[in-house]
Amino acid sequence: MSAKILVALGGNAILTKDASDVAQKEALRKTCKQLIKFVKKGNKLVISHGNGPQVGNLLLQQAAGSTKDNPSMPIDTAVAMTEGSIGYWLQNALDEQLECNNLKQSAAAVITQVIVNPNDPSFKNPSKPIGTFYSHQEAKQIKEKNSEFKLVEDSGRGYRRVVPSPQPLVIKESKIIKAIMESGNIPIAVGGGGTPVVESGDRLIGKEAVIDKDFSSEKLAELINVDKLIILTAVDNVYLNFNMPNQKKLEKVEVSEIKKYIEQGEFASGSMLPKVQSAVRFVENSKKPNAEAVITSLNNIEDYLTKGAGTIIKKSID
């Protein structure tokens, strides 16, 4: 049975160890060979994506080359720049797959503004990791060159820059995105969480921040009333006691159950927690009684479509 689906791509679907233009385009070509399976099943698709590594790298590149006459751009503009570049790569790769499979749809990237609260507490407490991982010594050198940067240790994997990450309130272009989806074409939206803006009279003014793409994806999924929110990450399932001898795979889970696990601190704040929180928000806020949120990996799409594999979160499990 066909459905309206928003698929949120994790960073591993775009960036491998090679941050070059060629490598990222090739990664997305492979990604789109998986995504096209949703379209071939007759589903209407919306795609969102992260940009943490890309926007972090761009900001470092700009800081290194900034001059009085050619200054680096602020974070909100860098978010829009990477939203545009990744959107270009993604729509190009999707159109190729649509053509190869004799499908008539087209993909279109929408530069998306996301309205946030100017008094969001994250502006005083930056916590969103962006860019690549650094050793302690590398982080120290970067801090010496860029004193305004805040770098923290991230999940035992090294040091990363962190920036404010306000909660999304309104997706400015949600009606446009919905219209593209309803037409049967494929919008690519809220890339990197969308560009954070605040209302000031009749204007929208950019803020120096990066919104979590899972939270923005959930808000968009809610506003355009899709049936399913699918969050793709590096693992096939959500786990309890992750990476421990007694880890347990979660498959079909009710919202009430997984909320208990959140309260017990089961999920890492820098990785799985926002995905689980977004899944819960979508199921609770959706107008659809059978709304479904799925957390799984890109490589598990076929098994999800044919066997229902992955972590599936609903209000109630039959």
XYZ file of C-alpha atoms in Angstrom:
318
model
C 0.000 0.000 0.000
C 1.435 3.380 -1.017
C 2.098 6.073 1.586
C 3.408 9.593 2.022
C 6.875 9.238 3.509
C 9.512 11.658 4.727
C 12.979 10.093 4.710
C 15.642 11.838 6.783
C 19.158 10.982 5.620
C 22.013 10.760 8.111
C 25.452 12.136 7.369
C 26.823 8.688 6.497
C 24.580 8.711 3.413
C 26.525 11.701 2.070
C 30.024 11.935 3.490
C 32.557 9.148 3.914
C 36.176 9.773 4.924
C 36.746 11.560 1.621
C 35.219 15.062 1.793
C 35.793 15.850 -1.885
C 33.026 16.876 -4.272
C 33.536 13.697 -6.310
C 33.333 11.353 -3.316
C 30.206 12.961 -1.871
C 28.436 12.874 -5.238
C 29.289 9.187 -5.593
C 28.037 8.448 -2.065
C 24.728 10.094 -2.929
C 24.435 8.141 -6.173
C 24.632 4.961 -4.070
C 22.172 6.419 -1.574
C 19.646 7.206 -4.287
C 19.750 3.626 -5.565
C 18.272 2.731 -2.184
C 15.826 5.658 -1.988
C 14.345 4.885 -5.382
C 12.908 1.685 -3.887
C 10.337 3.785 -2.012
C 9.230 5.448 -5.258
C 9.014 2.145 -7.140
C 6.565 0.959 -4.465
C 4.279 3.868 -5.400
C 5.031 6.041 -2.368
C 5.111 9.833 -2.385
C 8.501 10.847 -1.052
C 10.044 13.836 0.716
C 13.747 13.816 1.553
C 15.649 15.713 4.219
C 19.346 15.454 5.029
C 22.029 16.432 7.487
C 24.963 18.756 6.811
C 26.968 18.707 10.044
C 30.290 17.632 8.503
C 29.836 19.834 5.437
C 28.895 23.056 7.224
C 31.688 22.541 9.762
C 34.229 22.064 6.996
C 32.934 25.086 5.081
C 33.189 27.315 8.141
C 36.789 26.223 8.720
C 37.660 26.825 5.066
C 36.128 30.292 5.244
C 37.859 31.137 8.511
C 41.204 30.136 7.019
C 40.750 32.377 3.973
C 38.806 35.271 5.474
C 40.035 38.793 4.770
C 38.635 42.299 5.255
C 37.645 42.495 1.605
C 36.440 38.902 1.373
C 35.060 38.002 4.814
C 33.722 34.597 5.798
C 29.954 34.161 5.871
C 27.921 33.706 9.094
C 26.661 30.257 10.106
C 23.098 30.724 8.807
C 24.434 31.566 5.351
C 26.873 28.636 5.489
C 23.919 26.357 6.332
C 22.045 27.647 3.281
C 25.163 27.231 1.122
C 25.592 23.580 2.095
C 21.840 22.994 1.861
C 22.120 24.212 -1.712
C 25.190 22.174 -2.635
C 23.920 18.925 -1.080
C 20.463 19.574 -2.555
C 22.053 19.938 -5.989
C 23.988 16.672 -5.624
C 20.939 14.877 -4.301
C 18.436 16.031 -6.917
C 20.959 15.237 -9.641
C 21.455 11.692 -8.333
C 17.716 11.172 -7.788
C 16.826 12.366 -11.285
C 19.364 9.888 -12.657
C 17.682 7.019 -10.800
C 14.200 8.163 -11.809
C 15.307 8.180 -15.442
C 16.991 4.772 -15.153
C 13.786 3.282 -13.724
C 11.485 4.941 -16.286
C 9.736 6.962 -13.597
C 8.191 10.294 -14.560
C 8.813 12.262 -11.364
C 11.463 14.901 -10.831
C 13.339 15.986 -7.712
C 13.603 19.596 -6.546
C 15.666 21.025 -3.694
C 13.962 23.741 -1.622
C 16.160 26.088 0.392
C 14.183 26.022 3.618
C 13.888 28.688 6.302
C 13.016 27.430 9.767
C 11.651 29.896 12.297
C 13.118 29.580 15.795
C 12.671 31.392 19.098
C 15.285 34.169 19.486
C 15.321 33.366 23.218
C 15.885 29.634 22.736
C 18.243 28.562 25.562
C 20.626 26.896 23.090
C 21.937 30.318 22.057
C 23.534 30.574 25.495
C 24.590 26.932 25.598
C 25.983 25.711 22.221
C 25.726 21.924 21.957
C 25.306 20.901 18.297
C 28.456 19.169 16.913
C 29.464 20.182 13.398
C 32.444 19.394 11.195
C 34.990 16.625 11.477
C 36.544 14.995 14.543
C 39.871 16.243 15.894
C 42.459 14.934 18.312
C 43.048 16.881 21.506
C 46.118 18.536 19.964
C 44.322 19.430 16.717
C 41.421 20.915 18.675
C 43.854 23.017 20.713
C 45.455 24.388 17.536
C 42.068 25.232 15.990
C 40.992 27.012 19.170
C 44.189 29.076 19.119
C 43.424 30.232 15.563
C 39.667 30.678 16.135
C 39.144 31.871 19.701
C 35.367 32.210 19.242
C 34.988 28.481 18.490
C 33.757 26.143 21.231
C 35.133 22.591 20.889
C 34.075 19.640 23.027
C 34.750 15.916 23.228
C 32.050 14.037 21.306
C 31.018 10.481 22.293
C 34.594 9.245 22.731
C 35.373 9.819 19.050
C 37.383 13.012 19.320
C 36.718 16.762 19.550
C 34.243 18.718 17.437
C 33.069 22.288 17.227
C 29.647 22.899 18.790
C 27.187 25.672 17.914
C 23.699 26.711 19.113
C 20.904 24.331 18.076
C 17.467 25.903 18.656
C 14.218 23.966 18.369
C 12.292 24.413 15.088
C 8.919 26.152 15.475
C 7.681 26.734 11.914
C 8.874 25.502 8.506
C 8.386 28.608 6.352
C 8.159 26.730 3.047
C 6.051 23.784 4.286
C 3.112 24.544 1.946
C 5.417 24.677 -1.079
C 7.076 21.409 -0.034
C 3.682 19.752 0.439
C 2.510 20.928 -2.992
C 5.578 19.399 -4.654
C 4.981 16.108 -2.828
C 1.266 16.060 -3.683
C 2.108 16.612 -7.355
C 3.994 13.305 -7.296
C 7.419 14.924 -7.502
C 10.119 14.673 -4.829
C 11.017 17.700 -2.701
C 14.356 17.824 -0.887
C 13.880 20.083 2.115
C 15.074 21.209 5.570
C 18.590 20.251 4.514
C 20.913 20.474 7.491
C 17.854 21.256 9.614
C 17.055 24.261 7.441
C 18.349 27.808 7.770
C 17.503 29.189 11.236
C 15.652 32.513 11.162
C 13.744 34.663 13.670
C 10.789 36.947 13.052
C 11.360 40.677 13.246
C 8.304 42.603 12.077
C 7.831 41.702 8.411
C 11.351 40.312 8.109
C 12.985 36.985 8.773
C 16.543 37.393 10.047
C 19.133 34.615 10.047
C 20.613 33.367 13.315
C 24.059 31.861 13.870
C 23.014 28.289 14.620
C 22.479 24.807 13.152
C 19.120 23.146 13.807
C 19.117 19.383 14.368
C 17.902 17.881 11.096
C 15.921 15.155 12.888
C 13.874 17.740 14.801
C 13.275 19.813 11.656
C 12.397 16.660 9.698
C 9.837 15.736 12.362
C 8.307 19.212 12.325
C 8.030 19.128 8.529
C 6.583 15.586 8.566
C 3.973 16.792 11.042
C 3.081 19.939 9.050
C 2.701 18.200 5.680
C 0.846 15.266 7.272
C 2.861 12.312 5.991
C 2.083 8.749 7.031
C 5.627 7.777 7.960
C 8.814 9.426 9.158
C 11.835 7.269 8.365
C 15.125 8.317 9.954
C 18.134 6.664 8.342
C 21.283 6.296 10.404
C 24.365 4.049 10.649
C 22.663 1.081 12.364
C 19.744 -1.170 11.393
C 17.981 -0.749 14.751
C 17.864 1.248 17.940
C 19.480 -0.697 20.795
C 19.268 -0.740 24.551
C 22.696 -0.977 26.242
C 24.278 -0.135 22.895
C 27.751 -1.604 22.284
C 27.623 -3.564 25.545
C 27.584 -7.384 25.892
C 23.909 -7.261 26.861
C 22.738 -4.920 24.102
C 19.160 -5.515 22.990
C 17.686 -4.712 19.592
C 14.390 -2.820 19.551
C 12.022 -3.813 16.745
C 8.332 -2.904 17.170
C 7.928 -0.484 20.072
C 5.061 1.557 21.478
C 5.639 5.229 22.228
C 4.956 4.733 25.936
C 7.677 2.079 26.146
C 10.389 3.980 24.321
C 9.673 7.128 26.379
C 10.587 5.120 29.467
C 13.921 4.238 27.866
C 14.538 7.945 27.146
C 13.892 8.761 30.811
C 16.342 6.011 31.821
C 19.087 7.659 29.714
C 19.436 4.763 27.265
C 20.295 6.878 24.216
C 23.370 9.028 23.586
C 22.562 12.744 23.420
C 24.894 13.411 20.497
C 23.641 10.626 18.254
C 20.591 8.403 18.871
C 18.654 10.515 21.375
C 17.427 13.246 18.950
C 16.376 10.541 16.481
C 14.302 8.726 19.092
C 12.858 11.995 20.411
C 11.896 13.043 16.874
C 10.258 9.684 16.238
C 8.212 10.001 19.436
C 7.150 13.583 18.632
C 5.986 12.596 15.165
C 3.875 9.668 16.329
C 2.362 11.692 19.190
C 1.653 14.828 17.121
C 0.551 13.237 13.845
C -3.078 13.544 12.759
C -2.825 10.026 11.344
C -4.026 7.363 13.832
C -1.602 4.798 12.399
C 1.358 7.141 12.042
C 4.652 5.291 12.063
C 8.219 6.368 12.757
C 11.085 4.137 11.678
C 14.761 4.272 12.628
C 17.010 2.072 10.531
C 19.974 2.138 8.149
C 20.208 2.993 4.483
C 21.310 -0.561 3.677
C 18.280 -1.978 5.497
C 15.680 -0.279 3.281
C 14.936 -3.417 1.257
C 14.356 -5.483 4.397
C 12.177 -2.750 5.852
C 10.036 -2.613 2.712
C 9.697 -6.382 2.397
C 9.873 -7.612 6.008
C 9.237 -4.589 8.214
C 12.779 -4.767 9.579
C 14.150 -1.885 11.651
C 12.916 -0.127 14.764
C 9.254 0.793 14.241
C 7.586 3.160 16.710
C 3.798 3.564 16.873
C 1.168 4.649 19.374
C 0.149 1.035 19.777
C 1.526 -2.200 18.350
C -1.066 -4.687 17.117
